[in-house]
Tab-separated table of C-alpha atoms in Angstrom:
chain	number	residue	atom	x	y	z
A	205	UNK	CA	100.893	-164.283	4.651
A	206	UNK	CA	97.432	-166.221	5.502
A	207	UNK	CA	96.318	-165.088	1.986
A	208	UNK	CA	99.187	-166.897	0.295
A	209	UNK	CA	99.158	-169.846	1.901
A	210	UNK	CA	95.320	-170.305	0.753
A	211	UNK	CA	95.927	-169.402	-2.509
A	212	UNK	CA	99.063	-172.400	-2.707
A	213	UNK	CA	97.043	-174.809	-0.886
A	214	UNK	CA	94.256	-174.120	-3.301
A	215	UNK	CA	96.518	-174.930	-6.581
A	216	UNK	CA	97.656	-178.307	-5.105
A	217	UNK	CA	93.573	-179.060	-4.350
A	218	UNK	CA	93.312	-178.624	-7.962
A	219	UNK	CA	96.948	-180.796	-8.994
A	220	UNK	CA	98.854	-177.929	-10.421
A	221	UNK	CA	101.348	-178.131	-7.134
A	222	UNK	CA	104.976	-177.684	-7.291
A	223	UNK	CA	107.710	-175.518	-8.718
A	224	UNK	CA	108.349	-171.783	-8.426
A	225	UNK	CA	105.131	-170.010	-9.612
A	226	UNK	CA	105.868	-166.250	-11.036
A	227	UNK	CA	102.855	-163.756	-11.684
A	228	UNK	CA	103.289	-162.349	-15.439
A	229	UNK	CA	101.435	-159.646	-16.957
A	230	UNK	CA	99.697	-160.683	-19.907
A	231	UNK	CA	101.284	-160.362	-23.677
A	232	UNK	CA	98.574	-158.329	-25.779
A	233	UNK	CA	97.622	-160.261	-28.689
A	234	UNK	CA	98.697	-159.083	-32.446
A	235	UNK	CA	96.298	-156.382	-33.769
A	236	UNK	CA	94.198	-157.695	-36.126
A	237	UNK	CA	93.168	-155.387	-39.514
A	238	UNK	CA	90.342	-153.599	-40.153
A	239	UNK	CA	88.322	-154.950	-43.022
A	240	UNK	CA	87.838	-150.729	-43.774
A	241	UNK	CA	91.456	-150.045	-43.881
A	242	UNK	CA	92.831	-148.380	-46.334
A	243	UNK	CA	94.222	-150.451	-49.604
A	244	UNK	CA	96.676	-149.827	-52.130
A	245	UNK	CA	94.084	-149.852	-55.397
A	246	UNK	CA	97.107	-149.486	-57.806
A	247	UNK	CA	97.098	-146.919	-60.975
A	248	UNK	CA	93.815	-144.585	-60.786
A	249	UNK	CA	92.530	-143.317	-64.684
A	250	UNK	CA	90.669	-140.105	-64.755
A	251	UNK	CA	88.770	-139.120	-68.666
A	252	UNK	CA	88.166	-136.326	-70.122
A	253	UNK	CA	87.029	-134.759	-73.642
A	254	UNK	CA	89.177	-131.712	-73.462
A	255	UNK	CA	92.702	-132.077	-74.031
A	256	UNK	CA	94.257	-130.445	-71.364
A	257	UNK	CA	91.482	-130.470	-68.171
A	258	UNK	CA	93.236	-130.403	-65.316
A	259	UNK	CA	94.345	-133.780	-63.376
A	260	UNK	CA	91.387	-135.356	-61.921
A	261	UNK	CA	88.810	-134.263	-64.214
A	262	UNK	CA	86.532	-137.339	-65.126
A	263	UNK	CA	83.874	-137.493	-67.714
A	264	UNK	CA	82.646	-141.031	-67.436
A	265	UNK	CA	79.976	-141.281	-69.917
A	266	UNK	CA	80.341	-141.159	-74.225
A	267	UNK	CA	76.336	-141.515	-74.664
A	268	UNK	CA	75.276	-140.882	-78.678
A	269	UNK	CA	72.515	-140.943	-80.950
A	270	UNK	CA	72.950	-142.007	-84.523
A	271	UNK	CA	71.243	-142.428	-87.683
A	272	UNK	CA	71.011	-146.260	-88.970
A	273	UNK	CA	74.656	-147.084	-91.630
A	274	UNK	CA	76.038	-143.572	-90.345
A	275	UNK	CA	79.241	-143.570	-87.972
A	276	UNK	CA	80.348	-140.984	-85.518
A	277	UNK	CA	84.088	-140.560	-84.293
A	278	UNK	CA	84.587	-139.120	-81.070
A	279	UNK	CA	87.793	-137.705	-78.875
A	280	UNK	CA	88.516	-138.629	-75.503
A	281	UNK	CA	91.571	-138.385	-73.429
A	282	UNK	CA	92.770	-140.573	-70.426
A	283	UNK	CA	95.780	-140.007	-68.067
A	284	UNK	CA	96.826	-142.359	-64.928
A	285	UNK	CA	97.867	-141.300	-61.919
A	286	UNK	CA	101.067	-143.330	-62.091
A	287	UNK	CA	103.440	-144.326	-65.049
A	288	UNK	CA	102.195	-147.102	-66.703
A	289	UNK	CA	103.902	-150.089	-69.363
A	290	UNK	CA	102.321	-152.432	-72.305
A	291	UNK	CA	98.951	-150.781	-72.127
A	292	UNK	CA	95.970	-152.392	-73.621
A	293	UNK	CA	92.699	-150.293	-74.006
A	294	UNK	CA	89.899	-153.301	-74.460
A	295	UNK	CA	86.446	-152.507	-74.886
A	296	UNK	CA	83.657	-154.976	-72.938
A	297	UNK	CA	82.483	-157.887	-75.819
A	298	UNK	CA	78.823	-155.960	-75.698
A	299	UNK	CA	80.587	-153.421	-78.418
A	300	UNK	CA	81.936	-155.678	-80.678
A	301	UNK	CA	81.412	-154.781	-84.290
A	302	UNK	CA	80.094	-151.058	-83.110
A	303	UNK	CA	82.573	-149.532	-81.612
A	304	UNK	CA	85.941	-149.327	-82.072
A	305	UNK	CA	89.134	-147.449	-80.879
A	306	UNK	CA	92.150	-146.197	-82.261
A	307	UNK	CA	94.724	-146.346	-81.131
A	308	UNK	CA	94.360	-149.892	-79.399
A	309	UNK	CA	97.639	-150.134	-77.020
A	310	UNK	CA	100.294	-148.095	-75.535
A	311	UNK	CA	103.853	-149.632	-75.140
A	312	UNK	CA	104.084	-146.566	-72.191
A	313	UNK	CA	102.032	-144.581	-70.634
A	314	UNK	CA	103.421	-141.449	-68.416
A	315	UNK	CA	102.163	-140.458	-65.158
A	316	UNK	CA	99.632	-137.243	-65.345
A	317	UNK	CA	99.981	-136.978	-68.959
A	318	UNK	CA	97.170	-137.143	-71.171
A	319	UNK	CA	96.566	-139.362	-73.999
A	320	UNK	CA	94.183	-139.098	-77.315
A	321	UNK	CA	91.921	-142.337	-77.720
A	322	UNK	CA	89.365	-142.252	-80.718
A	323	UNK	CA	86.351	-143.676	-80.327
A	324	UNK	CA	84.077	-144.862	-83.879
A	325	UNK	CA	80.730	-145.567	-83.103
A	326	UNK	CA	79.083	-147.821	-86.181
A	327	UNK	CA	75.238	-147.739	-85.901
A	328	UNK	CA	74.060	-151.396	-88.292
A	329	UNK	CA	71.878	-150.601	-91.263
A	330	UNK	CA	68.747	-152.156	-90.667
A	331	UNK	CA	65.731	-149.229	-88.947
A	332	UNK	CA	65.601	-151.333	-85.644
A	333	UNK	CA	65.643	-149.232	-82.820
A	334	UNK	CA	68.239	-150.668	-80.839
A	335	UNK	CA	70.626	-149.380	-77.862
A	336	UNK	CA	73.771	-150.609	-77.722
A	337	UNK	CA	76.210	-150.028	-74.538
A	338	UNK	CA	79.282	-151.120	-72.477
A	339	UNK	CA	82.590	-149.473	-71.013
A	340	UNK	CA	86.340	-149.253	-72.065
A	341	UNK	CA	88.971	-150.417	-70.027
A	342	UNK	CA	92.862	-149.632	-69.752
A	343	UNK	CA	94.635	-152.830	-68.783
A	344	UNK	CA	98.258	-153.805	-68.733
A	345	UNK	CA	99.128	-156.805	-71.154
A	346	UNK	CA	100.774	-158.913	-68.621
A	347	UNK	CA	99.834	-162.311	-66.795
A	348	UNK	CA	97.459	-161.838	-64.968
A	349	UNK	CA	95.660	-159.201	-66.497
A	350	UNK	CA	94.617	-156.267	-64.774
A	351	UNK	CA	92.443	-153.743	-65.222
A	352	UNK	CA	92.984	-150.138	-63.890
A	353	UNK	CA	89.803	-147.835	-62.593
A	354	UNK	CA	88.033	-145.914	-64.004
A	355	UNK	CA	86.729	-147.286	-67.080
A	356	UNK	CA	84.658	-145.113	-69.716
A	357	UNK	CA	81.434	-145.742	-69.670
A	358	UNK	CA	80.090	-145.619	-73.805
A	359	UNK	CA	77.040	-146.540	-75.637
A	360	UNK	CA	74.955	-144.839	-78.703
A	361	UNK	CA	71.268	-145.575	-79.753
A	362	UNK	CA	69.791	-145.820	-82.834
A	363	UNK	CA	67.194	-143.806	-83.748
A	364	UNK	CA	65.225	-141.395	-86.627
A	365	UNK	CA	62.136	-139.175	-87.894
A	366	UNK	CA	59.954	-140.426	-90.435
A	367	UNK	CA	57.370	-139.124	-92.382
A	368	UNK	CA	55.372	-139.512	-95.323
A	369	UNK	CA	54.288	-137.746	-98.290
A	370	UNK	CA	50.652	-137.712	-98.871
A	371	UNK	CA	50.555	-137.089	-103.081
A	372	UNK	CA	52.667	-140.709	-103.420
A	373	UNK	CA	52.334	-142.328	-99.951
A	374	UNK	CA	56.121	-142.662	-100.252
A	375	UNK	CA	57.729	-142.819	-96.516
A	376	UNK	CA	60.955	-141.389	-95.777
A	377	UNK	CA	63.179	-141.997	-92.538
A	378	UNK	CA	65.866	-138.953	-91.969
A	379	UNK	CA	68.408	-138.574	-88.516
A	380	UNK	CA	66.438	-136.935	-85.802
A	381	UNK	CA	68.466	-134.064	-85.326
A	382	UNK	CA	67.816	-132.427	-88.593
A	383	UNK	CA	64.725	-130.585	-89.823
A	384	UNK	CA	62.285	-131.064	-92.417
A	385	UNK	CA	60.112	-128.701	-94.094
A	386	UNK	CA	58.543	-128.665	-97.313
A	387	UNK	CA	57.666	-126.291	-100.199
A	388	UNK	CA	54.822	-127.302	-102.503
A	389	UNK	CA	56.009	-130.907	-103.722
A	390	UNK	CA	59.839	-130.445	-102.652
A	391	UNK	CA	60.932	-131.650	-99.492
A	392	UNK	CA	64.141	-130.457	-97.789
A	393	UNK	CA	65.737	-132.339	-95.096
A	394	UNK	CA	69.105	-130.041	-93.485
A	395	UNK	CA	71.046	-130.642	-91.124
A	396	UNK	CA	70.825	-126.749	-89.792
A	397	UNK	CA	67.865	-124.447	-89.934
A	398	UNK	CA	68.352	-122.758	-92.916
A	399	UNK	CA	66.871	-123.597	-95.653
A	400	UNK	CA	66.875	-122.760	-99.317
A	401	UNK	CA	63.763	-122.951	-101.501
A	402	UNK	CA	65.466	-121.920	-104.648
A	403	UNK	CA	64.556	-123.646	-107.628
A	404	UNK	CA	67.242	-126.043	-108.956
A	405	UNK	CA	68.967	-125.806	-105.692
A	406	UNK	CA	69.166	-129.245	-103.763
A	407	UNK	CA	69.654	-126.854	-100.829
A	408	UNK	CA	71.109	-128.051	-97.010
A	409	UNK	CA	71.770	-130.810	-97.609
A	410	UNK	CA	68.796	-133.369	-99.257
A	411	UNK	CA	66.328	-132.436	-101.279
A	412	UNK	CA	63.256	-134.668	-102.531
A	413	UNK	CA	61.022	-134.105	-105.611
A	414	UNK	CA	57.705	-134.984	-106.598
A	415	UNK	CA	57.719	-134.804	-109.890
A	416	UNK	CA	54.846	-135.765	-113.241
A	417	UNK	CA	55.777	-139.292	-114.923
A	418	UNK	CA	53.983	-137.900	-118.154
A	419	UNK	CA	53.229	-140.694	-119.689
A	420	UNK	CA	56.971	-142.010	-119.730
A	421	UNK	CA	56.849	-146.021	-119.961
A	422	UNK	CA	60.210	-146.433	-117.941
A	423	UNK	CA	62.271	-144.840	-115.895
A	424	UNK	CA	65.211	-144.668	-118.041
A	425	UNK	CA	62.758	-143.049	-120.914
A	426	UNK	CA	61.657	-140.643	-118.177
A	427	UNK	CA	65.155	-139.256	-117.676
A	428	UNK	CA	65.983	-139.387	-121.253
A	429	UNK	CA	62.963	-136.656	-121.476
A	430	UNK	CA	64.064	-134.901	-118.515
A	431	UNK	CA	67.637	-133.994	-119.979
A	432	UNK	CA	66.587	-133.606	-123.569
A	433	UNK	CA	68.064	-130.741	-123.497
A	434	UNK	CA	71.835	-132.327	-123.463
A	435	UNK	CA	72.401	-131.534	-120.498
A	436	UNK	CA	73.751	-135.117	-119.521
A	437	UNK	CA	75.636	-137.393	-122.317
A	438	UNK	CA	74.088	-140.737	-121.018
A	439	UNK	CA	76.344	-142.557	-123.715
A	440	UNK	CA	79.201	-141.647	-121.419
A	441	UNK	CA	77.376	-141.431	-118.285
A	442	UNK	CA	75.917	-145.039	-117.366
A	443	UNK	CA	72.926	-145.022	-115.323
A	444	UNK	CA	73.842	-147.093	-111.827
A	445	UNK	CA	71.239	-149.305	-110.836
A	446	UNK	CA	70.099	-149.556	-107.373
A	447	UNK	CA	67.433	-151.628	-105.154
A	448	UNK	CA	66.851	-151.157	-101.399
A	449	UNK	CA	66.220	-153.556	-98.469
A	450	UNK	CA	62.541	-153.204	-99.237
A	451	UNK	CA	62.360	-153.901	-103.139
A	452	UNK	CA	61.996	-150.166	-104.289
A	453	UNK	CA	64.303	-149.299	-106.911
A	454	UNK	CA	66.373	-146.124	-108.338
A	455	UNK	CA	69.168	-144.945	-110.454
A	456	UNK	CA	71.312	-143.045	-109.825
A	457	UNK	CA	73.771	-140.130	-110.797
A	458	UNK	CA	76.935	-138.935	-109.387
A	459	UNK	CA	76.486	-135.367	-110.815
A	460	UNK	CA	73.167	-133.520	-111.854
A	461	UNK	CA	73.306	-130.845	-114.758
A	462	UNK	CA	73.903	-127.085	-113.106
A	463	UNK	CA	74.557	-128.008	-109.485
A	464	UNK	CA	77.578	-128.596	-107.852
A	465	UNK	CA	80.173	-131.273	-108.716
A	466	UNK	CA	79.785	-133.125	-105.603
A	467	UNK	CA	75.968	-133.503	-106.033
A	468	UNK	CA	74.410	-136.785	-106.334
A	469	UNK	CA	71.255	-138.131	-107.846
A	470	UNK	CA	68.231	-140.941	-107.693
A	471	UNK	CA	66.025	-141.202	-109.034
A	472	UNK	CA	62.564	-143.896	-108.548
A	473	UNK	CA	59.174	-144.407	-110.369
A	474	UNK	CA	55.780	-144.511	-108.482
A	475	UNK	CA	52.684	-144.559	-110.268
A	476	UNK	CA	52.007	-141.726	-111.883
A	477	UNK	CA	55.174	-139.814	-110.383
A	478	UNK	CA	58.833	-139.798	-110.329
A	479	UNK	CA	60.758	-139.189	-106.596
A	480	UNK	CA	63.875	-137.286	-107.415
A	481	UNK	CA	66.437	-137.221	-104.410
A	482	UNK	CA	69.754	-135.034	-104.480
A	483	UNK	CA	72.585	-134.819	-101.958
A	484	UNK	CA	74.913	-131.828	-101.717
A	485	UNK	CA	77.984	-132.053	-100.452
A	486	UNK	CA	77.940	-135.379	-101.423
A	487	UNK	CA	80.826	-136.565	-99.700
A	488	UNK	CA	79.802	-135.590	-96.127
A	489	UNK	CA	76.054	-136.491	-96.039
A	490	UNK	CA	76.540	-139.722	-98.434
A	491	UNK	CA	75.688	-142.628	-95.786
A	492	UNK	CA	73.012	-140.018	-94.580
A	493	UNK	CA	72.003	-140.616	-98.449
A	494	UNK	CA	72.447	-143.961	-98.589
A	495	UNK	CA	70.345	-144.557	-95.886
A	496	UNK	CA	67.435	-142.363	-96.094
A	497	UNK	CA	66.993	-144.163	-99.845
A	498	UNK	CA	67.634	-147.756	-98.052
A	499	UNK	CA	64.141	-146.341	-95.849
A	500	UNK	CA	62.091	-145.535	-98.815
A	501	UNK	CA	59.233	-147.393	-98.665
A	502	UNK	CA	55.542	-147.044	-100.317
């Protein structure tokens, strides 16, 4: 009882006298979140260059090396982890004008199901080593935008082999993946490692000759000579004209005399010597074509 009264005379020392006084136990304040909780990240997108991996299979990178004025088209597929609506697939600003995908939007997108995205990489014409990268996003195409993880990491280098031919001092770039080798004054560039040496035969898939100029005052004179034999009807068959980035210039023909239909032609005059480059098939190696004659250089 002694204890009490000390404790009330010591509350009216300090002027908080009067009333009924009650002894609470204190309320617990509100829990306050951890900054390392757990959050609701939204839709989840997994990649993947096989059609039907199973869920959760990512393959973030699409990493290529290309020839300068050649293109590449690659697969991928994406699926989300949720059901998605008005899908936009935007690539980063870094791949503008190289890289492109088709197709560009989804109006739906259905939870673990996978869908095809192709992917064009453009490599510029000009034999500048460059790298060129970024990522591709899947968005919806609301207000605010936002942007789902993961996106696809992407990017393709340019690159090639050059070399040059000692009887003309003519230089040649070709893609780095493909082989050269050479038989007396024929070069053969393929794009697998077998080779044909067989005479007339532009083999896989570019050929280059050195050939005699014999005296020939033009070009045009020198093929005249060449075909004497008929073989090409030039009054029909116009001879297309063509310069390159560095000055040197050709003509060309979109079919020689006993090769294949899709073979292709040019033709170029240096010195004493004519360069005679043939393409076959034409139709899948032509920017290949296009470009190793854009290289030629003396």
């Amino acid at each position: 009882m002694r204890q009490y009264l000390f404790l009330a005379a010591a509350l009216v020392a300090l002027g908080i006298g009067g009333g009924v006084w009650w002894l609470t136990a204190a309320t617990p304040a509100s829990p306050v979140p951890s900054p390392f909780a757990a959050q609701d990240e939204g839709p989840t997108i997994s990649w993947s260059s096989v059609a039907f991996a199973p869920p959760g299979t990512t393959a973030g990178q699409q990493i290529h090396t290309l020839f300068p004025g050649t293109s590449l088209t690659s697969i991928m597929y994406f699926r989300s982890n949720e059901s998605l609506s008005n899908v936009v697939v935007e690539l980063t600003p870094s791949l503008n004008g190289v890289v492109s995908v088709n197709p560009s939007s989804f109006p739906s997108i259905i939870a673990n199901q996978n869908y095809q995205l192709n992917i064009t990489f453009t490599a510029p014409p000009e034999f500048k080593k460059k790298t060129f990268g970024g990522t591709i996003h899947i968005r919806n195409d609301g207000k605010p935008p936002k942007t789902y993880a993961k996106p696809l990491e992407i990017g393709f280098r340019t690159d090639w082999n050059g070399f040059k031919d000692s009887l003309t001092g003519s230089i040649f770039n070709y893609p780095p993946s493909w082989n050269l080798t050479q038989y007396q004054d024929t070069y053969t560039i393929s794009s697998t490692t077998t080779v044909r040496h067989l005479e007339g035969d532009p083999g896989d898939e570019i050929q280059i000759n050195i050939l005699p100029r014999n005296g020939a005052p033009s070009l045009a004179a020198w093929l005249l000579n060449y075909f004497k034999n008929g073989e090409i009807n030039f009054s029909s068959t116009p001879l297309n004209s063509y310069t390159n980035p560095g000055g040197v210039s050709f003509i060309t023909l979109n079919h020689l005399p006993g090769l294949s239909s899709d073979t292709v032609g040019a033709y170029t005059l240096h010195g004493d010597h004519i360069i005679e480059l043939s393409v076959s098939p034409a139709g899948r190696f032509n920017t290949i074509f296009s470009s190793l004659l854009s290289s030629l250089s003396y």
